[in-house]
Each structure stands twice: as structure tokens, then as C-alpha cells.
Amino acid sequence: QKEVEQDPGPLSVPEGAIVSLNCTYSNSAFQYFMWYRQYSRKGPELLMYTYSSGNKEDGRFTAQVDKSSKYISLFIRDSQPSDSATYLCAMSLGYGNKLVFGAGTILRVKS
Amino acid sequence: DTAVSQTPKYLVTQMGNDKSIKCEQNLGHDTMYWYKQDSKKFLKIMFSYNNKELIINETVPNRFSPKSPDKAHLNLHINSLELGDSAVYFCASSQFGSRPGVNYGYTFGSGTRLTVV
């Protein structure tokens, strides 16, 4: 079993839809949780960062962490074609430790 | 002004050759990483250096040898390249020892696409 599980998709939604992306993990010691967006042939770019449990909102993006369920989510409101990319969840035991990534979910937003 | 830059972007080479990939960051970070992304987009850490000191060395064939001449540079040398080494190699940097709650995200380079033929 992988440390971080993420449904690879692809997930196809119409423009304006609310998108929900999820990851589960097995190591309860993870403390830092991140979401990265990767466009084709580009490097991953950091979208959202949360420390411990709770919600964090940034514009159209909301990240949720539920440590009791070992489950993290990224919600995208009013999705746009420019949101079409691969979304990678990542987590770490602590600062300075390696990031462990999920396999990434391919998202396609149709106009 | 690129934050994390890797060269070359593309590398096509024959089996058995030796090649190097270079990485430089201008963010003032003290920790740098090499990650490998396979054809299924799975990102896996290979090495990490903090202030020129190797701190993470995952199970990687010893044909792969990282070198960090200073905290802004991290290179990756690969000997006797094999077909299975074909992948995209990403360099990243971060600031070790960030306080909890402070953004602890990696900044990635744009990757080096290595194809071994």
C-alpha cells in the first residue's frame, strides 16, 4: 500500500463546476499538507499549504485536512478551462523532511 | 528571473553513456532536492542536500551521484545510463527549519526530460 493514495482520474467537468480532489494517507505522523498544480511539461507549482487539521481558503481554492480520517481535499469553485492540469497532493512529517506525493489527478475543465 | 533553473531541459542519450544535470536556485533556500517523475507522473524523492550536506538518500542505484558545491547549486551525475532511467528529473528547493505555520513549500524547476535510447 502506498503511503499516499490519490485517484489518478481523469476527472472531466464543465466550466463553472465545483471540483473536489482528494487524497488519503496512512502515516498519521504527517503534519504538513500541500497541493501542487502541474501543467503539461512544466514543474509542479505550489497551490495551497496547510499545517495540521482544518480549512484554508485562497480565492477559488479551499484546502481541507482531516487528520482523524487521514484525508485531505482540495475544492475548486467556479472551475475554468485554465484549471485543466494535474493536481498533486503532498505531505511531510515536518519541515526539512521529504515531501511524499500522491500519484496526481488529471483534471479537465471543458468550456 | 527564474527561481529554480535546470539545464538541460531535454537530454537524449544512448545506453551506457554518462550524463549530468545541473540545478541552480536564487531563492536563498538552504535545502535542495532531486525528484524523479516516471511516465505515470509519480514523483519520488531521490536526494536532498541541506547546506551542501546530504540529508536524504533514498534507495537509488549508486550510478546516480549528486553533488552540491554550494547551497545554491545541486547537480546530478548519472553513470552507465539504462533504459529505465528515462524520466523527468525535477530539482526543487525549500527553506529547512521554517517555523510551523510558515509556508513550507518546495519550489520546483521546470524539469529535465531524459530519454535513454
Short mmCIF file of C-alpha atoms in Angstrom, two decimals:
data_model
loop_
_atom_site.label_atom_id
_atom_site.label_comp_id
_atom_site.label_asym_id
_atom_site.label_seq_id
_atom_site.Cartn_x
_atom_site.Cartn_y
_atom_site.Cartn_z
CA GLN A 1 0.00 0.00 0.00
CA LYS A 2 1.34 3.42 -0.97
CA GLU A 3 1.80 6.00 1.79
CA VAL A 4 -0.39 8.47 -0.10
CA GLU A 5 -3.29 7.37 -2.31
CA GLN A 6 -4.80 9.62 -4.94
CA ASP A 7 -7.27 8.76 -7.69
CA PRO A 8 -5.47 9.45 -10.98
CA GLY A 9 -8.67 10.34 -12.86
CA PRO A 10 -9.01 11.79 -15.40
CA LEU A 11 -11.75 13.95 -13.96
CA SER A 12 -13.72 15.85 -16.59
CA VAL A 13 -16.08 18.68 -15.56
CA PRO A 14 -17.90 21.55 -17.32
CA GLU A 15 -16.72 25.11 -16.83
CA GLY A 16 -18.15 26.64 -13.66
CA ALA A 17 -18.42 23.33 -11.79
CA ILE A 18 -17.15 22.75 -8.27
CA VAL A 19 -14.28 20.28 -8.30
CA SER A 20 -13.34 18.05 -5.39
CA LEU A 21 -9.93 16.38 -5.35
CA ASN A 22 -8.94 14.01 -2.56
CA CYS A 23 -6.08 12.08 -1.05
CA THR A 24 -5.85 9.57 1.74
CA TYR A 25 -2.72 8.67 3.63
CA SER A 26 -1.55 6.00 6.03
CA ASN A 27 1.09 7.74 8.16
CA SER A 28 -0.60 9.61 10.99
CA ALA A 29 2.66 11.48 11.71
CA PHE A 30 2.29 13.69 8.61
CA GLN A 31 1.90 17.31 9.69
CA TYR A 32 2.29 19.44 6.57
CA PHE A 33 -0.08 19.10 3.65
CA MET A 34 0.21 20.68 0.26
CA TRP A 35 -1.46 20.76 -3.11
CA TYR A 36 0.55 21.30 -6.26
CA ARG A 37 -0.67 22.01 -9.77
CA GLN A 38 1.32 20.74 -12.72
CA TYR A 39 0.68 21.82 -16.27
CA SER A 40 1.86 19.61 -19.11
CA ARG A 41 5.65 19.67 -19.49
CA LYS A 42 6.08 22.05 -16.55
CA GLY A 43 7.26 21.67 -12.99
CA PRO A 44 4.75 21.40 -10.11
CA GLU A 45 3.78 24.75 -8.59
CA LEU A 46 2.56 25.14 -5.03
CA LEU A 47 -1.15 25.99 -4.81
CA MET A 48 -2.10 25.53 -1.19
CA TYR A 49 -0.29 24.74 2.03
CA THR A 50 -1.81 23.75 5.36
CA TYR A 51 -0.32 22.80 8.67
CA SER A 52 -2.27 20.26 10.73
CA SER A 53 -6.07 19.92 10.56
CA GLY A 54 -8.54 22.50 9.35
CA ASN A 55 -9.56 24.51 6.32
CA LYS A 56 -7.72 27.12 4.34
CA GLU A 57 -9.18 29.27 1.61
CA ASP A 58 -7.41 31.19 -1.14
CA GLY A 59 -9.60 32.69 -3.82
CA ARG A 60 -11.42 29.89 -5.63
CA PHE A 61 -9.40 27.21 -3.83
CA THR A 62 -10.13 25.62 -0.45
CA ALA A 63 -7.90 23.01 1.17
CA GLN A 64 -9.24 20.77 3.93
CA VAL A 65 -7.30 18.46 6.20
CA ASP A 66 -8.97 15.87 8.41
CA LYS A 67 -6.17 14.19 10.37
CA SER A 68 -8.54 11.90 12.26
CA SER A 69 -9.64 10.34 8.97
CA LYS A 70 -6.24 10.77 7.30
CA TYR A 71 -7.96 12.53 4.43
CA ILE A 72 -7.22 15.77 2.62
CA SER A 73 -9.23 17.59 -0.03
CA LEU A 74 -8.89 20.44 -2.47
CA PHE A 75 -12.01 22.20 -3.69
CA ILE A 76 -12.01 24.41 -6.75
CA ARG A 77 -15.02 26.71 -7.17
CA ASP A 78 -16.15 28.13 -10.50
CA SER A 79 -13.67 25.94 -12.36
CA GLN A 80 -12.09 27.41 -15.51
CA PRO A 81 -10.51 25.75 -18.55
CA SER A 82 -7.20 27.19 -17.32
CA ASP A 83 -7.55 24.93 -14.25
CA SER A 84 -7.01 21.91 -16.51
CA ALA A 85 -3.84 20.31 -15.15
CA THR A 86 -2.61 17.51 -12.94
CA TYR A 87 -3.16 18.13 -9.23
CA LEU A 88 -0.75 16.50 -6.83
CA CYS A 89 -1.23 16.21 -3.10
CA ALA A 90 1.90 16.10 -0.99
CA MET A 91 2.67 15.76 2.68
CA SER A 92 5.58 15.79 5.06
CA LEU A 93 6.48 14.73 8.58
CA GLY A 94 7.95 18.11 9.31
CA TYR A 95 9.90 20.95 7.82
CA GLY A 96 13.09 19.75 6.25
CA ASN A 97 11.66 16.30 5.66
CA LYS A 98 10.96 14.93 2.22
CA LEU A 99 7.61 15.52 0.58
CA VAL A 100 5.67 12.36 -0.21
CA PHE A 101 3.44 12.82 -3.22
CA GLY A 102 0.24 11.23 -4.39
CA ALA A 103 0.09 9.95 -7.96
CA GLY A 104 -1.74 13.09 -9.15
CA THR A 105 -5.27 13.58 -10.51
CA ILE A 106 -5.70 14.77 -14.09
CA LEU A 107 -8.41 17.43 -14.26
CA ARG A 108 -10.03 18.60 -17.49
CA VAL A 109 -12.40 21.58 -17.42
CA LYS A 110 -14.45 21.81 -20.60
CA SER A 111 -15.62 25.20 -21.90
CA ASP B 1 14.12 35.85 -13.21
CA THR B 2 13.82 32.06 -12.82
CA ALA B 3 13.78 30.87 -9.19
CA VAL B 4 14.93 27.27 -9.79
CA SER B 5 16.58 26.62 -13.12
CA GLN B 6 17.69 23.30 -14.52
CA THR B 7 19.83 22.52 -17.52
CA PRO B 8 19.41 20.94 -19.93
CA LYS B 9 15.64 20.85 -20.47
CA TYR B 10 15.90 17.84 -22.76
CA LEU B 11 18.52 15.13 -22.89
CA VAL B 12 18.54 12.24 -25.34
CA THR B 13 21.40 9.83 -24.96
CA GLN B 14 22.42 6.25 -25.61
CA MET B 15 22.52 3.45 -23.09
CA GLY B 16 25.81 3.22 -21.27
CA ASN B 17 26.63 6.93 -21.51
CA ASP B 18 27.34 9.21 -18.55
CA LYS B 19 25.43 12.47 -18.24
CA SER B 20 24.97 15.36 -15.81
CA ILE B 21 22.04 17.62 -14.99
CA LYS B 22 22.60 20.96 -13.28
CA CYS B 23 20.34 22.94 -10.97
CA GLU B 24 20.61 26.42 -9.51
CA GLN B 25 18.25 28.34 -7.22
CA ASN B 26 18.26 32.07 -6.45
CA LEU B 27 15.68 31.99 -3.64
CA GLY B 28 18.20 31.89 -0.82
CA HIS B 29 16.87 28.48 0.26
CA ASP B 30 19.22 26.19 2.13
CA THR B 31 17.81 22.82 1.04
CA MET B 32 17.69 21.33 -2.44
CA TYR B 33 16.22 18.11 -3.79
CA TRP B 34 16.19 15.82 -6.77
CA TYR B 35 12.90 14.14 -7.61
CA LYS B 36 12.18 11.65 -10.39
CA GLN B 37 8.82 11.66 -12.16
CA ASP B 38 8.01 8.48 -14.05
CA SER B 39 5.75 8.04 -17.06
CA LYS B 40 2.72 7.76 -14.76
CA LYS B 41 3.50 11.17 -13.28
CA PHE B 42 4.51 9.72 -9.91
CA LEU B 43 7.04 11.99 -8.17
CA LYS B 44 9.57 10.26 -5.95
CA ILE B 45 12.41 11.80 -3.99
CA MET B 46 15.95 10.74 -4.77
CA PHE B 47 18.24 13.03 -2.78
CA SER B 48 18.20 16.07 -0.56
CA TYR B 49 21.02 18.40 0.44
CA ASN B 50 20.94 20.93 3.26
CA ASN B 51 23.73 23.50 3.19
CA LYS B 52 25.82 21.19 0.97
CA GLU B 53 25.30 18.21 3.27
CA LEU B 54 23.46 15.11 2.06
CA ILE B 55 20.45 14.56 4.35
CA ILE B 56 18.21 12.30 2.30
CA ASN B 57 19.42 9.46 0.14
CA GLU B 58 16.57 7.22 -0.94
CA THR B 59 17.09 3.80 -2.43
CA VAL B 60 18.66 4.91 -5.68
CA PRO B 61 21.23 2.96 -7.73
CA ASN B 62 24.74 4.17 -6.98
CA ARG B 63 25.07 5.08 -10.65
CA PHE B 64 23.35 8.29 -9.53
CA SER B 65 25.63 10.68 -7.68
CA PRO B 66 24.51 14.12 -6.53
CA LYS B 67 26.92 16.94 -5.81
CA SER B 68 26.28 20.25 -4.11
CA PRO B 69 29.17 22.71 -4.48
CA ASP B 70 27.25 25.35 -2.51
CA LYS B 71 23.75 25.74 -1.15
CA ALA B 72 22.51 27.38 -4.35
CA HIS B 73 23.59 24.56 -6.65
CA LEU B 74 22.80 20.87 -6.86
CA ASN B 75 23.95 18.68 -9.72
CA LEU B 76 23.11 15.10 -10.59
CA HIS B 77 25.54 12.85 -12.40
CA ILE B 78 24.35 9.56 -13.84
CA ASN B 79 26.77 6.85 -14.93
CA SER B 80 26.10 3.97 -17.33
CA LEU B 81 22.62 5.14 -18.27
CA GLU B 82 19.94 2.48 -18.66
CA LEU B 83 16.61 2.49 -20.49
CA GLY B 84 14.77 2.55 -17.16
CA ASP B 85 16.40 5.87 -16.26
CA SER B 86 14.19 7.60 -18.83
CA ALA B 87 12.02 10.02 -16.85
CA VAL B 88 11.65 13.67 -15.98
CA TYR B 89 14.05 14.77 -13.26
CA PHE B 90 12.99 17.74 -11.15
CA CYS B 91 15.15 19.87 -8.94
CA ALA B 92 13.44 21.69 -6.06
CA SER B 93 14.41 23.90 -3.15
CA SER B 94 12.94 24.88 0.18
CA GLN B 95 13.93 26.51 3.44
CA PHE B 96 14.78 23.96 6.12
CA GLY B 97 13.79 24.86 9.65
CA SER B 98 10.81 27.01 8.72
CA ARG B 99 8.56 27.51 11.72
CA PRO B 100 5.22 25.69 11.82
CA GLY B 101 2.61 27.74 10.04
CA VAL B 102 5.17 29.38 7.81
CA ASN B 103 4.92 28.36 4.21
CA TYR B 104 6.91 25.22 3.80
CA GLY B 105 6.52 24.58 0.15
CA TYR B 106 9.00 23.43 -2.38
CA THR B 107 9.78 25.48 -5.45
CA PHE B 108 10.35 23.20 -8.42
CA GLY B 109 12.35 23.73 -11.55
CA SER B 110 10.76 23.01 -14.92
CA GLY B 111 12.37 19.59 -15.19
CA THR B 112 14.89 17.76 -17.37
CA ARG B 113 13.31 15.21 -19.68
CA LEU B 114 15.83 12.39 -20.02
CA THR B 115 15.37 9.83 -22.76
CA VAL B 116 17.74 6.88 -22.95
CA VAL B 117 17.74 5.04 -26.27
#
